[in-house]
CSV table of C-alpha atoms in Angstrom, one decimal:
chain,number,residue,atom,x,y,z
A,5,MET,CA,31.0,77.8,-54.4
A,6,SER,CA,29.1,74.8,-54.1
A,7,SER,CA,26.5,73.2,-56.2
A,8,HIS,CA,23.0,72.9,-55.3
A,9,ASN,CA,23.1,69.4,-57.6
A,10,GLU,CA,25.7,68.6,-56.6
A,11,GLN,CA,25.7,65.8,-54.1
A,12,GLU,CA,28.5,63.4,-52.1
A,13,GLN,CA,28.7,60.5,-54.3
A,14,PRO,CA,29.5,56.6,-52.5
A,15,ASP,CA,31.8,54.9,-52.5
A,16,LEU,CA,31.5,52.4,-55.7
A,17,LYS,CA,33.6,49.5,-53.9
A,18,PRO,CA,32.1,46.6,-52.9
A,19,PRO,CA,31.0,45.8,-49.9
A,20,SER,CA,34.0,44.0,-48.2
A,21,ARG,CA,33.6,41.8,-45.4
A,22,LYS,CA,34.8,42.9,-41.6
A,23,GLU,CA,38.0,40.8,-41.3
A,24,MET,CA,38.4,39.1,-37.3
A,25,SER,CA,41.7,40.3,-35.8
A,26,ARG,CA,44.6,37.2,-34.7
A,27,ARG,CA,43.5,38.9,-31.1
A,28,GLN,CA,39.7,37.5,-31.7
A,29,PHE,CA,40.2,34.7,-32.8
A,30,LEU,CA,42.6,33.6,-29.5
A,31,THR,CA,40.0,35.2,-27.6
A,32,TYR,CA,37.1,33.1,-29.1
A,33,THR,CA,39.3,30.0,-29.6
A,34,LEU,CA,40.4,30.1,-25.9
A,35,GLY,CA,36.6,31.3,-24.7
A,36,GLY,CA,35.8,28.2,-26.0
A,37,ALA,CA,37.8,25.5,-25.2
A,38,THR,CA,38.4,27.0,-21.6
A,39,ALA,CA,34.0,26.6,-21.7
A,40,PHE,CA,34.9,22.8,-23.0
A,41,MET,CA,36.3,21.8,-20.4
A,42,GLY,CA,34.6,23.2,-17.6
A,43,ALA,CA,31.5,21.7,-18.8
A,44,GLY,CA,33.5,18.3,-18.9
A,45,ALA,CA,34.9,18.8,-15.1
A,46,LEU,CA,30.9,20.2,-13.9
A,47,LEU,CA,28.8,18.1,-15.9
A,48,PRO,CA,30.3,14.5,-13.3
A,49,MET,CA,29.6,16.3,-10.7
A,50,ILE,CA,26.5,17.3,-11.3
A,51,ARG,CA,25.5,13.6,-12.1
A,52,PHE,CA,27.4,12.6,-9.0
A,53,ALA,CA,25.1,14.3,-6.6
A,54,VAL,CA,21.6,13.8,-8.6
A,55,ASP,CA,21.7,10.2,-9.8
A,56,PRO,CA,21.1,8.9,-6.5
A,57,ILE,CA,18.2,11.0,-6.2
A,58,LEU,CA,17.2,9.4,-9.7
A,59,HIS,CA,17.4,5.7,-8.2
A,60,LYS,CA,13.7,3.7,-7.4
A,61,LYS,CA,13.7,2.4,-4.1
A,62,GLY,CA,14.0,-1.3,-3.7
A,63,ALA,CA,11.0,-3.2,-4.7
A,64,GLY,CA,10.3,-4.7,-1.6
A,65,ASP,CA,9.6,-2.9,2.3
A,66,PHE,CA,9.4,-6.1,3.9
A,67,ILE,CA,11.6,-9.1,4.7
A,68,LYS,CA,10.5,-12.8,4.9
A,69,VAL,CA,12.5,-14.0,8.8
A,70,ALA,CA,10.8,-16.4,10.6
A,71,GLU,CA,7.8,-19.1,10.7
A,72,GLU,CA,4.9,-17.8,11.9
A,73,SER,CA,4.1,-21.3,13.7
A,74,LYS,CA,7.8,-21.1,15.1
A,75,ILE,CA,6.5,-17.5,17.2
A,76,THR,CA,5.9,-18.7,20.9
A,77,ASP,CA,5.2,-15.8,23.9
A,78,GLN,CA,8.7,-16.2,25.0
A,79,PRO,CA,11.3,-13.3,23.0
A,80,GLN,CA,13.0,-15.0,20.3
A,81,GLU,CA,15.7,-13.9,18.3
A,82,PHE,CA,16.1,-14.2,14.5
A,83,THR,CA,18.8,-13.0,12.4
A,84,PHE,CA,17.7,-12.0,8.5
A,85,GLU,CA,20.1,-10.4,5.8
A,86,LEU,CA,19.0,-7.0,3.8
A,87,LYS,CA,20.5,-6.4,0.9
A,88,GLN,CA,20.8,-2.7,1.0
A,89,GLN,CA,21.9,0.5,-1.3
A,90,ASP,CA,24.6,3.1,-0.2
A,91,GLY,CA,25.0,5.5,-3.3
A,92,TRP,CA,27.1,3.2,-5.5
A,93,TYR,CA,27.8,0.6,-2.9
A,94,ALA,CA,25.6,-2.3,-2.7
A,95,SER,CA,26.1,-4.7,0.4
A,96,THR,CA,24.2,-7.0,2.5
A,97,ALA,CA,23.7,-6.0,6.5
A,98,THR,CA,23.1,-8.8,8.7
A,99,LEU,CA,20.5,-7.2,11.4
A,100,THR,CA,18.3,-8.9,14.1
A,101,ALA,CA,15.1,-8.7,15.9
A,102,TRP,CA,13.4,-9.9,18.9
A,103,ILE,CA,9.9,-11.5,18.1
A,104,ARG,CA,6.8,-13.1,20.7
A,105,LYS,CA,3.5,-12.6,20.4
A,106,ASN,CA,1.7,-10.9,23.2
A,107,GLU,CA,-1.7,-11.5,25.3
A,108,ARG,CA,-3.5,-11.0,22.7
A,109,GLY,CA,-2.0,-13.8,20.0
A,110,GLU,CA,-0.8,-10.7,18.4
A,111,ILE,CA,2.8,-10.9,16.9
A,112,TYR,CA,5.2,-8.3,17.2
A,113,ALA,CA,9.4,-7.5,16.9
A,114,LEU,CA,11.6,-5.0,18.6
A,115,SER,CA,14.5,-4.3,17.4
A,116,PRO,CA,17.9,-5.0,20.2
A,117,ILE,CA,19.2,-1.8,19.7
A,118,CYS,CA,19.4,-0.3,23.3
A,119,LYS,CA,18.1,3.3,23.0
A,120,HIS,CA,20.4,4.2,26.1
A,121,LEU,CA,23.9,4.4,23.7
A,122,GLY,CA,23.3,1.7,21.0
A,123,CYS,CA,24.6,-1.8,22.3
A,124,THR,CA,22.8,-4.9,21.5
A,125,VAL,CA,20.5,-6.2,24.2
A,126,GLY,CA,19.8,-10.2,25.5
A,127,TRP,CA,17.1,-11.6,26.7
A,128,ASN,CA,17.2,-12.9,30.2
A,129,ASN,CA,21.5,-12.7,30.2
A,130,ASN,CA,21.0,-11.1,34.3
A,131,LYS,CA,20.1,-13.5,36.5
A,132,ALA,CA,19.5,-10.3,38.7
A,133,THR,CA,17.3,-9.6,36.4
A,134,PRO,CA,15.3,-12.2,34.3
A,135,ASP,CA,12.6,-12.5,32.0
A,136,GLU,CA,14.0,-9.1,31.3
A,137,PHE,CA,15.9,-7.5,28.2
A,138,HIS,CA,19.3,-6.2,29.3
A,139,CYS,CA,21.5,-4.1,28.1
A,140,PRO,CA,25.4,-5.5,29.1
A,141,CYS,CA,27.2,-2.3,28.5
A,142,HIS,CA,25.5,0.3,30.2
A,143,GLY,CA,22.6,-1.8,32.7
A,144,ALA,CA,19.6,-0.2,30.3
A,145,ARG,CA,16.6,-3.0,31.1
A,146,TYR,CA,13.4,-3.1,29.2
A,147,THR,CA,10.7,-5.0,29.8
A,148,LYS,CA,8.9,-8.2,27.3
A,149,ALA,CA,7.5,-5.3,25.5
A,150,GLY,CA,10.6,-3.0,25.0
A,151,LYS,CA,9.1,-0.8,28.3
A,152,ASN,CA,11.9,1.0,29.5
A,153,LEU,CA,13.1,0.3,32.7
A,154,ALA,CA,16.3,1.3,34.1
A,155,VAL,CA,19.1,3.9,32.3
A,156,ALA,CA,17.9,3.8,28.6
A,157,PRO,CA,15.9,7.1,28.3
A,158,LYS,CA,13.0,4.8,25.6
A,159,PRO,CA,11.3,1.7,24.8
A,160,LEU,CA,13.2,-0.2,22.1
A,161,ASP,CA,12.4,0.4,18.9
A,162,GLN,CA,9.8,-1.9,16.8
A,163,TYR,CA,9.9,-3.6,13.5
A,164,LYS,CA,6.9,-2.9,11.5
A,165,THR,CA,5.5,-6.4,10.6
A,166,LYS,CA,3.4,-8.6,8.0
A,167,ILE,CA,2.3,-12.0,8.4
A,168,GLU,CA,1.4,-13.8,4.5
A,169,ASN,CA,0.8,-17.3,4.2
A,170,GLY,CA,2.4,-18.8,7.8
A,171,TRP,CA,5.3,-15.8,7.6
A,172,VAL,CA,6.2,-13.4,9.4
A,173,TYR,CA,7.8,-10.6,6.9
A,174,LEU,CA,9.4,-7.8,8.9
A,175,GLY,CA,9.2,-4.2,8.0
A,176,ASP,CA,11.2,-0.5,9.0
A,177,ILE,CA,11.9,0.1,12.5
A,178,VAL,CA,9.3,2.2,14.4
A,179,PRO,CA,8.7,3.9,17.6
A,180,ASN,CA,7.3,1.0,20.5
A,181,THR,CA,3.1,1.0,20.7
A,182,GLU,CA,3.7,-2.6,22.8
A,183,ALA,CA,5.3,-0.8,25.5
A,184,ALA,CA,2.5,2.0,25.6
A,185,LYS,CA,-0.2,-1.7,25.8
A,186,GLU,CA,1.6,-3.1,29.2
A,187,ALA,CA,0.2,-1.7,32.0
């Protein structure tokens, strides 16, 4: 029979530390090493994808191209250099613009890239159609203001222009507004 006063005696052994098995040790070690190596491979890829977004644009949007006094009412070809950054590759591109004054004395610049298939147009380079821009590739023609006459679906693009201290500065390429003013 059992006695009412009889209670189970607790174990009087000191508490022992739960030990890790070899299998658990290897699992934790290999898991940690795998995570470390995975992060080492993944972080450079994340940096590669995000880094160009974090870089600020260049300081200047406009490039000094020509003296204002040299601009006439006839289109003149001017070349200029543009420093560009493509990811981590820095290069210098040589670009061209056709610059002239309109009837109101305003200076504007046209891109020489044909809107048909991207060839380079020239001024007065076709004797059959004088005083026009002509594309030698497929025969597209444009007026002085860049308005499309034949073949090309749109007028020549235009550079943003700024006059400062007697110099003509060119900026981004925008759709042509000068051709719409032409009658």
